[in-house]
Coordinates of C-alpha atoms in Angstrom, one line a residue:
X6 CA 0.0 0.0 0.0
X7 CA 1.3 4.1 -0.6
X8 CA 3.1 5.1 2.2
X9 CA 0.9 8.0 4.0
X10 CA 2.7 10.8 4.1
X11 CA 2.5 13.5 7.3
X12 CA 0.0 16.3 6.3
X13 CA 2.1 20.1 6.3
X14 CA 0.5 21.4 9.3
X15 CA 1.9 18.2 11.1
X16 CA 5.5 18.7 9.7
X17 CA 5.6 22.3 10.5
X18 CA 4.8 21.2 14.4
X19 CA 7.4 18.8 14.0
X20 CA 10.5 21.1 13.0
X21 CA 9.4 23.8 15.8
X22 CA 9.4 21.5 18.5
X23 CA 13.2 20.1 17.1
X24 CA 14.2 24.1 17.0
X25 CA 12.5 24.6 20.6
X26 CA 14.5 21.5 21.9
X27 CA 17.7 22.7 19.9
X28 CA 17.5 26.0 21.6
X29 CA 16.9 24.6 25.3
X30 CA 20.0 22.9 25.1
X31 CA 21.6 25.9 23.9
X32 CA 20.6 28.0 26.7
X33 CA 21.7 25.1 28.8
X34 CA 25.3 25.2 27.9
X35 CA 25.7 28.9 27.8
X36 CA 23.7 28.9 31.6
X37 CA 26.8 26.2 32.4
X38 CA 29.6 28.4 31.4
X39 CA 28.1 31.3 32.7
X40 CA 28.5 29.6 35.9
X41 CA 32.0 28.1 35.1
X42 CA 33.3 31.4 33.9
X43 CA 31.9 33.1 37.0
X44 CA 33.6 30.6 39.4
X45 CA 36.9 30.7 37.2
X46 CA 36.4 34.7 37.4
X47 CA 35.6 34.8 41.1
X48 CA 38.9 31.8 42.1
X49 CA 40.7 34.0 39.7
X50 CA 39.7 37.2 41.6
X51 CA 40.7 36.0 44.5
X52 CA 44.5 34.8 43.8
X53 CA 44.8 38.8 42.2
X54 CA 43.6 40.1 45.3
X55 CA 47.2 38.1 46.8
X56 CA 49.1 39.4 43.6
X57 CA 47.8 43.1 43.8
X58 CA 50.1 43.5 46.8
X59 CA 53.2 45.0 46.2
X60 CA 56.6 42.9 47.2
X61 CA 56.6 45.6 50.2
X62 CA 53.2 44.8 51.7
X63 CA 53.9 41.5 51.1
X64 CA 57.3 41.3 53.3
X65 CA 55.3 43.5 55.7
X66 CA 52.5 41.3 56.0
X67 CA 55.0 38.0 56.2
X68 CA 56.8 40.0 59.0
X69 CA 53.4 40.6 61.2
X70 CA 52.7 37.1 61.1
X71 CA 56.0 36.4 62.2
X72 CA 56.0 38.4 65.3
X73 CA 52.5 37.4 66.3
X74 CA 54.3 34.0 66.3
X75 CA 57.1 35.0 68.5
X76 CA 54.4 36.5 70.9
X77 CA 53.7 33.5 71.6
X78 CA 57.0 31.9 72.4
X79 CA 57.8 30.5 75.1
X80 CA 60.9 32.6 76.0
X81 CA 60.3 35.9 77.3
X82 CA 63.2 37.8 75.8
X83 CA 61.4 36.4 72.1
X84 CA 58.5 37.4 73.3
X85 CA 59.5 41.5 74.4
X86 CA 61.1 41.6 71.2
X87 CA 58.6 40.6 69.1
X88 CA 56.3 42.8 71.1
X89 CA 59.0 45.9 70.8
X90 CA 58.5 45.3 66.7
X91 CA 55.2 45.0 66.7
X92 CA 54.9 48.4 68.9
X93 CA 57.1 50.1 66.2
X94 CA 55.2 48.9 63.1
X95 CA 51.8 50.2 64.5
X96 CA 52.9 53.4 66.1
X97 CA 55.1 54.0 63.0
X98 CA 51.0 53.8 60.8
X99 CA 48.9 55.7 63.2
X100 CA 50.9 58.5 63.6
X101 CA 48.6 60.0 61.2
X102 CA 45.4 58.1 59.9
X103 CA 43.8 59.1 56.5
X104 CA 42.4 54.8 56.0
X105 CA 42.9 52.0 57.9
X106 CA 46.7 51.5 58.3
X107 CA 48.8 48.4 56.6
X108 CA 49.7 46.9 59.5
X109 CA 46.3 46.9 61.2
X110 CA 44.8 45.8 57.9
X111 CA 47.1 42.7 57.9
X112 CA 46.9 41.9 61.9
X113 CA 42.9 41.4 61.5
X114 CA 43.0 38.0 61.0
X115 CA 44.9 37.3 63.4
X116 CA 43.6 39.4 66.3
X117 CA 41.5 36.7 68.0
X118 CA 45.0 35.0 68.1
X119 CA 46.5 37.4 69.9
X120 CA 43.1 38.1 72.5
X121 CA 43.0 34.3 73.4
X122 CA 46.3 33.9 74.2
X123 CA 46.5 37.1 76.4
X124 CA 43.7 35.3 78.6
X125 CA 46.7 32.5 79.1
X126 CA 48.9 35.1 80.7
X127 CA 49.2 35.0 84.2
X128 CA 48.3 39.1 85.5
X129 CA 52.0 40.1 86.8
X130 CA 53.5 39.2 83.4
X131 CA 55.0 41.7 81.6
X132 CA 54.0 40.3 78.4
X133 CA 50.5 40.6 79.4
X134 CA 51.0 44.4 80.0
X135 CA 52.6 45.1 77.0
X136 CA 50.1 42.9 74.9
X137 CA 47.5 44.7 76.4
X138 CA 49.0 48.2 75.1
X139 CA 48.9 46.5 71.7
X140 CA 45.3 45.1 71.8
X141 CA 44.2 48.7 72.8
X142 CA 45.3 49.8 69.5
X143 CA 43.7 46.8 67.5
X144 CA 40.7 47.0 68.7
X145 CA 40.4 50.4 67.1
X146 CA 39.2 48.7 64.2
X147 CA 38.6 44.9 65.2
X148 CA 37.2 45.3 68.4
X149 CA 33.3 44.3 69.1
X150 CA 30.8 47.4 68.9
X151 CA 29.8 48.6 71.8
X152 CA 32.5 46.2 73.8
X153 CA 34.7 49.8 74.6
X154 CA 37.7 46.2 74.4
X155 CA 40.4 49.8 73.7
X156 CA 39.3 51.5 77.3
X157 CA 39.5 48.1 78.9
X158 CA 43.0 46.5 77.2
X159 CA 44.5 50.4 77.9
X160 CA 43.6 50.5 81.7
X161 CA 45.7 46.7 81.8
X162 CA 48.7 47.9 80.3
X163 CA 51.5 49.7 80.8
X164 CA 50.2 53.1 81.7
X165 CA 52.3 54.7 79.3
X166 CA 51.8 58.1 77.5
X167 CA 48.8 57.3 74.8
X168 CA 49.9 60.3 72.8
X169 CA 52.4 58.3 70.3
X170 CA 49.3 56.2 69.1
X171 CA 48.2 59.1 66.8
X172 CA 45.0 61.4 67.3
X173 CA 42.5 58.8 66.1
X174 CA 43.3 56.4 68.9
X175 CA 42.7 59.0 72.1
X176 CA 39.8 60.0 69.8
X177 CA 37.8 56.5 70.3
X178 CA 39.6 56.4 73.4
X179 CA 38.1 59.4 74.7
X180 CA 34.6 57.9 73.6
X181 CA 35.0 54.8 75.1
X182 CA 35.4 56.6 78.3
X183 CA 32.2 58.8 78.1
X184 CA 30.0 55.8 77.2
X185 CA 31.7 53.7 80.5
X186 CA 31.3 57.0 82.7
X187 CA 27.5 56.3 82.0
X188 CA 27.7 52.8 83.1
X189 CA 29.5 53.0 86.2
X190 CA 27.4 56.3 87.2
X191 CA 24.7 53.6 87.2
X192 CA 26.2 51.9 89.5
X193 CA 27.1 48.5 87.3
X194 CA 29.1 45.8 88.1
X195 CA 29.2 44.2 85.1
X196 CA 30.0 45.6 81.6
X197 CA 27.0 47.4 79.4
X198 CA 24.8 45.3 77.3
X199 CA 26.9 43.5 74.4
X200 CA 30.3 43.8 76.3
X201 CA 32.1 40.7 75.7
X202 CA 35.4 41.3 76.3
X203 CA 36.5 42.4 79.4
X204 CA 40.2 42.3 80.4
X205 CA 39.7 44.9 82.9
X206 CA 36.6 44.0 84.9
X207 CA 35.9 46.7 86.9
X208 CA 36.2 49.9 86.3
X209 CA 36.3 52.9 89.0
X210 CA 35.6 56.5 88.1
X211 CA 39.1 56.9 89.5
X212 CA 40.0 55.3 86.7
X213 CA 38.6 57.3 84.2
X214 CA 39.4 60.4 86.0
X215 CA 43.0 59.5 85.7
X216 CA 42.4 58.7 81.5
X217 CA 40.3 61.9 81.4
X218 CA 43.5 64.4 82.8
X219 CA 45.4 62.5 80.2
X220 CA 43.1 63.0 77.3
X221 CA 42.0 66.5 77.8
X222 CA 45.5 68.6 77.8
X223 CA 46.9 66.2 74.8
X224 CA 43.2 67.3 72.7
X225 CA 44.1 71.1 73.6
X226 CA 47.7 71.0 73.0
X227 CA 46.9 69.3 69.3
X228 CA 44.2 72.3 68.6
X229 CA 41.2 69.6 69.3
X230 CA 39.6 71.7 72.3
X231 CA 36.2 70.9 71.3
X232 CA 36.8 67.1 71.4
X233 CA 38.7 68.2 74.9
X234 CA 35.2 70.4 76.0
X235 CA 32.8 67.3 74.9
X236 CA 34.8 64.7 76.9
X237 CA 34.3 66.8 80.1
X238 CA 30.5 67.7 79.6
X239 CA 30.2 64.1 79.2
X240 CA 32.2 63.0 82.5
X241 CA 30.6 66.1 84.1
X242 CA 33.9 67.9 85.1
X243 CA 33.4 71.0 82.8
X244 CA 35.5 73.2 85.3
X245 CA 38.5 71.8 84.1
X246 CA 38.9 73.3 81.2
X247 CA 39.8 76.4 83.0
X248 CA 43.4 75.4 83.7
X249 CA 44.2 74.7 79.9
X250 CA 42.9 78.5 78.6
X251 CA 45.5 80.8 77.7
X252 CA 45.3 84.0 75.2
X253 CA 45.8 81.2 72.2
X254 CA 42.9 79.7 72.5
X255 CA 40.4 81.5 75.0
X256 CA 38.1 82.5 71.7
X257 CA 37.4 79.2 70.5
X258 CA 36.8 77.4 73.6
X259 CA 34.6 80.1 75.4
X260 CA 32.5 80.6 71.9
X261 CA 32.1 76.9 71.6
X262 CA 30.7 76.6 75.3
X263 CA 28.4 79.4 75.0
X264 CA 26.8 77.1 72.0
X265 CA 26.6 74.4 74.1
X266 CA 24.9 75.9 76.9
X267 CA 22.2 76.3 74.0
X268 CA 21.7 72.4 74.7
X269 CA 21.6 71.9 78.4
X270 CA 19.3 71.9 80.8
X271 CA 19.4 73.5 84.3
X272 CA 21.5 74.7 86.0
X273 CA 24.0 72.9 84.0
X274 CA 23.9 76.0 80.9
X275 CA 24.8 78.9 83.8
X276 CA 27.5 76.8 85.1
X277 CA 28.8 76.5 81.7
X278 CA 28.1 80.5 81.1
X279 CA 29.7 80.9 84.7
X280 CA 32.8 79.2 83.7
X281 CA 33.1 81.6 80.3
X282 CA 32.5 84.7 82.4
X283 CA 35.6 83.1 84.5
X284 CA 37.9 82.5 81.7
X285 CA 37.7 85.9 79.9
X286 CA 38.3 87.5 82.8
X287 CA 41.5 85.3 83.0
X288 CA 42.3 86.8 80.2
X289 CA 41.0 90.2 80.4
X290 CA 38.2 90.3 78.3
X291 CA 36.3 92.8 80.5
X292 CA 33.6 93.0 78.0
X293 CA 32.7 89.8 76.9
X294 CA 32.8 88.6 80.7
X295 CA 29.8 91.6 81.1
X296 CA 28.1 90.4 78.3
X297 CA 28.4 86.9 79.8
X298 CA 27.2 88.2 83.0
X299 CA 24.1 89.9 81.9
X300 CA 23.1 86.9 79.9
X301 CA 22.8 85.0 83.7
X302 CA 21.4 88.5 85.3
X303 CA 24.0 87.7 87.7
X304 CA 24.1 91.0 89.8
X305 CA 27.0 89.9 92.3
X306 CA 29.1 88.4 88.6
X307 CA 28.2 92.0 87.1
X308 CA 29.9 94.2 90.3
X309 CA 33.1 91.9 90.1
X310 CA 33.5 92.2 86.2
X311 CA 32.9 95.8 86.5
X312 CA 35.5 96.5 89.6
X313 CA 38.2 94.2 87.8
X314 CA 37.6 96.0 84.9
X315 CA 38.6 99.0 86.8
X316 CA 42.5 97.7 87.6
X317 CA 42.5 97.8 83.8
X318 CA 42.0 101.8 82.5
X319 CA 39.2 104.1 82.8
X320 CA 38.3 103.9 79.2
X321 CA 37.6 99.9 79.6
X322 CA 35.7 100.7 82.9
X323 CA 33.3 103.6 80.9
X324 CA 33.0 100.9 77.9
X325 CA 31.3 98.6 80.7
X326 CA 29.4 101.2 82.0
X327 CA 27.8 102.2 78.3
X328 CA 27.1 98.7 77.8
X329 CA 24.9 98.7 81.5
X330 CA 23.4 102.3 80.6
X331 CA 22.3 100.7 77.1
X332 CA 20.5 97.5 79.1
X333 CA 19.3 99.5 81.5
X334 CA 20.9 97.5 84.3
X335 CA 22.9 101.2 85.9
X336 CA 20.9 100.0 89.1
X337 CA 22.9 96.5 89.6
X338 CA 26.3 98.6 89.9
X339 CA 26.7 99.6 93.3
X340 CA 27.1 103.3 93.7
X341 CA 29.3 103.3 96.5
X342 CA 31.9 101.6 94.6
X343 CA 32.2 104.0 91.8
X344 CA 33.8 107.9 92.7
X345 CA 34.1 109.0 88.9
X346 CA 31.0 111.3 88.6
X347 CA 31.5 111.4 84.5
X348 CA 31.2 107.5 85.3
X349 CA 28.3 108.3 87.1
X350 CA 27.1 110.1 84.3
X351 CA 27.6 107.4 81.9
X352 CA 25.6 105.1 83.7
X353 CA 22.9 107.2 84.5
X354 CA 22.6 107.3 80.8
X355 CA 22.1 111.0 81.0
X356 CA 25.4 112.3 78.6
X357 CA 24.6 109.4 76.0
X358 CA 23.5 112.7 73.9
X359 CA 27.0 114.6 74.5
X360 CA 28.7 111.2 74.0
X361 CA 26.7 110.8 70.4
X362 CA 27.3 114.3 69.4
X363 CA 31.0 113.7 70.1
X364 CA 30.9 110.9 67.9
X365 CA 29.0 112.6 65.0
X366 CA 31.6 115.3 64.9
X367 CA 34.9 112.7 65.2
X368 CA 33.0 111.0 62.3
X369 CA 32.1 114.2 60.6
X370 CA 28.7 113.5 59.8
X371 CA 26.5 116.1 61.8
X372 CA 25.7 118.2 58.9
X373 CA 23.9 116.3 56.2
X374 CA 26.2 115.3 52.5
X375 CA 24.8 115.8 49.4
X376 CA 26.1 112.7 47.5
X377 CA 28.7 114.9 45.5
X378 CA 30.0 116.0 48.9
X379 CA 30.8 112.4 49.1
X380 CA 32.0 112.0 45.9
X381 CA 34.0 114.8 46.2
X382 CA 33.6 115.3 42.6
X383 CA 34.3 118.6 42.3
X384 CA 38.2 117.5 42.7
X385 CA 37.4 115.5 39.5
X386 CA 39.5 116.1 36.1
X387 CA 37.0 115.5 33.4
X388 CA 37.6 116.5 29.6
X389 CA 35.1 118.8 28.3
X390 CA 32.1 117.4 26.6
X391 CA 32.2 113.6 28.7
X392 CA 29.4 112.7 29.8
X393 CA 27.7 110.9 33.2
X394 CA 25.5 107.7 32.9
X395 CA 22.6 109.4 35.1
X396 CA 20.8 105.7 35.4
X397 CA 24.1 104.6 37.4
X398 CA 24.5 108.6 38.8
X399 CA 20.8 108.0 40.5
X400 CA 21.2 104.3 41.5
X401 CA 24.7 105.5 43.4
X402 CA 23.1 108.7 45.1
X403 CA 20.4 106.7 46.8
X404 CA 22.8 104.1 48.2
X405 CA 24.6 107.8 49.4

């Protein structure tokens, strides 16, 4: 019999479902390198991360890991040395900190090393102290948040002068002490929520008293009186200040507290306004200590600004006594105190009209100008015929 042949719809079925197969398994095998190209590209990724280091940072890194290894050697003189390097190599990077430096970039992995075998250490070892002074500075990038392991690994060392560290280390040092103030203001035993590490268990506000007089005249004599200000608001010592304040640096600090006192509650903002009035007259800043005291409407702070004020000339003394005349505060001064009757006077506010005619004549302005008066344009050598732009002549005049 004829063979039957397919009809031409069923043949056209046919070849898409062998095109729709054929493409399937393409899409496969492109899916399957995709995936072997990305795991070549992300092995190969990996092994340039190694070669991008430079023969430098890679003899830097190989010598870290070789005195972490002597820190841990049985022989103490090994050990001191290693510990000496290791010192030298991180003081040496955070000097001054624009990124993470090398050394504490290589150290990472190995910093849980280092922590569990400074728990071995019996507490009289010198090792111990010196590792501690280390670990303070690692855990400036590696410690747990919120574990403050820098305040605690610092108070177990050596004790020595934190200054070489670099500014960004008593920076997180000096906030590590403001957020332990709270907790031992609380009267806790036992370190704040999330504290893990804890090589220095207790913690005394002794302790960070001690810290505090250590942090706050490094901050001042490296220009960073603010940080040193906002450390002792925090630990609530902001009389302190007083004994770092000289002519260099009086502005700054007294300007920055008076913004702060913005921010406070009472009586904490007059202390703080108490404490500028005392620092400018340190340096005898007559008038900005009587604008300090009128801001607290402190009649007793007034009468001393105004009689120190006096040991200074009688011009500063009648400057005082305008500035009580204009706020109408003559009454606060006590009269018995002042002989001057021109001072009198002044604060009486009854020659501020002779005193502002005075004025008007030094300045030469108590007859009215016309604007060429000003001008003087009459002294003006102009060639005959130029003209004047009397749009710009007008706008000039009624500035005049």
């Amino acid at each position: 019999s004829p063979a039957i042949m397919p009809s031409e719809p069923a043949k056209k079925v046919e070849d898409k479902s062998a095109v729709a197969n054929k493409d399937s398994k393409d899409n496969k095998d492109a899916a399957n390198n995709n995936k072997d190209g990305a795991a070549a590209k992300k092995g190969g990724k990996k092994k340039d991360d190694v070669d991008e280091l430079s023969p430098e940072d890679l003899k830097l890194k190989g010598d870290l890991e070789l005195m972490v290894q002597r820190v841990q050697d049985p022989t103490q003189e090994i050990q001191l040395a290693a510990l000496d390097s290791l010192t030298k190599e991180i003081r040496s990077s955070t000097s001054s900190m624009t990124s993470v430096p090398k050394p504490l970039k290589f150290l990472r992995p190995h910093y849980a090393t280092l922590t569990d075998y400074y728990a071995t250490l019996p507490a009289s070892s010198q090792v111990k102290q010196r590792l501690s002074d280390v670990l303070s500075v690692l855990a400036l990038t590696m410690g747990k948040e919120g574990a403050r392991e820098s305040l605690h690994y610092r108070l177990a060392g050596t004790k020595e002068p934190f200054g070489v560290w670099g500014h960004e280390y008593v920076r997180n040092l000096a906030g590590e002490v403001s957020g332990e103030y709270d907790v031992v203001q609380e009267g806790a035993t036992t370190p704040a929520e999330g504290v893990t590490s804890t090589p220095a268990p207790k913690i005394t506000l002794d302790d960070l008293n001690a810290l505090v007089n250590e942090i706050v005249p490094f901050c001042v004599e490296h220009n960073a009186e603010y940080e040193a200000v906002d450390l002792l608001l925090e630990v609530e010592r902001p009389e302190a200040i007083k004994q770092y304040i000289d002519e260099n640096n009086y502005q700054r600090v007294c300007l920055y507290l008076i913004y702060c006192s913005y921010y406070v509650n009472e009586p904490t903002d007059s202390i703080i306004l108490k404490i500028c009035c005392e620092l400018y007259l340190k340096v005898k800043q007559y008038p900005d200590a009587l604008r300090v005291a009128i801001k607290l409407a402190d009649a007793a702070l007034i009468n001393e600004v105004f009689a120190a004020s006096a040991t200074e000339s009688d011009i500063a003394q009648r400057q005082l006594a305008f500035m009580l005349a204009r706020q109408r505060m003559f009454h606060v001064v006590k009269p018995d105190t002042i002989e001057d009757e021109t001072l009198k006077g002044v604060l009486a506010n009854t020659q501020v009209s002779e005193y502002f005619l005075s004025l008007a004549r030094d300045l030469d302005i108590v007859e009215a100008k016309t604007p060429e008066d000003i001008y003087k344009s009459h002294l003006e050598q102009r060639a005959v015929g130029a003209g004047v732009d009397s749009a710009r002549g007008n706008l000039a005049s009624t500035f005049v």
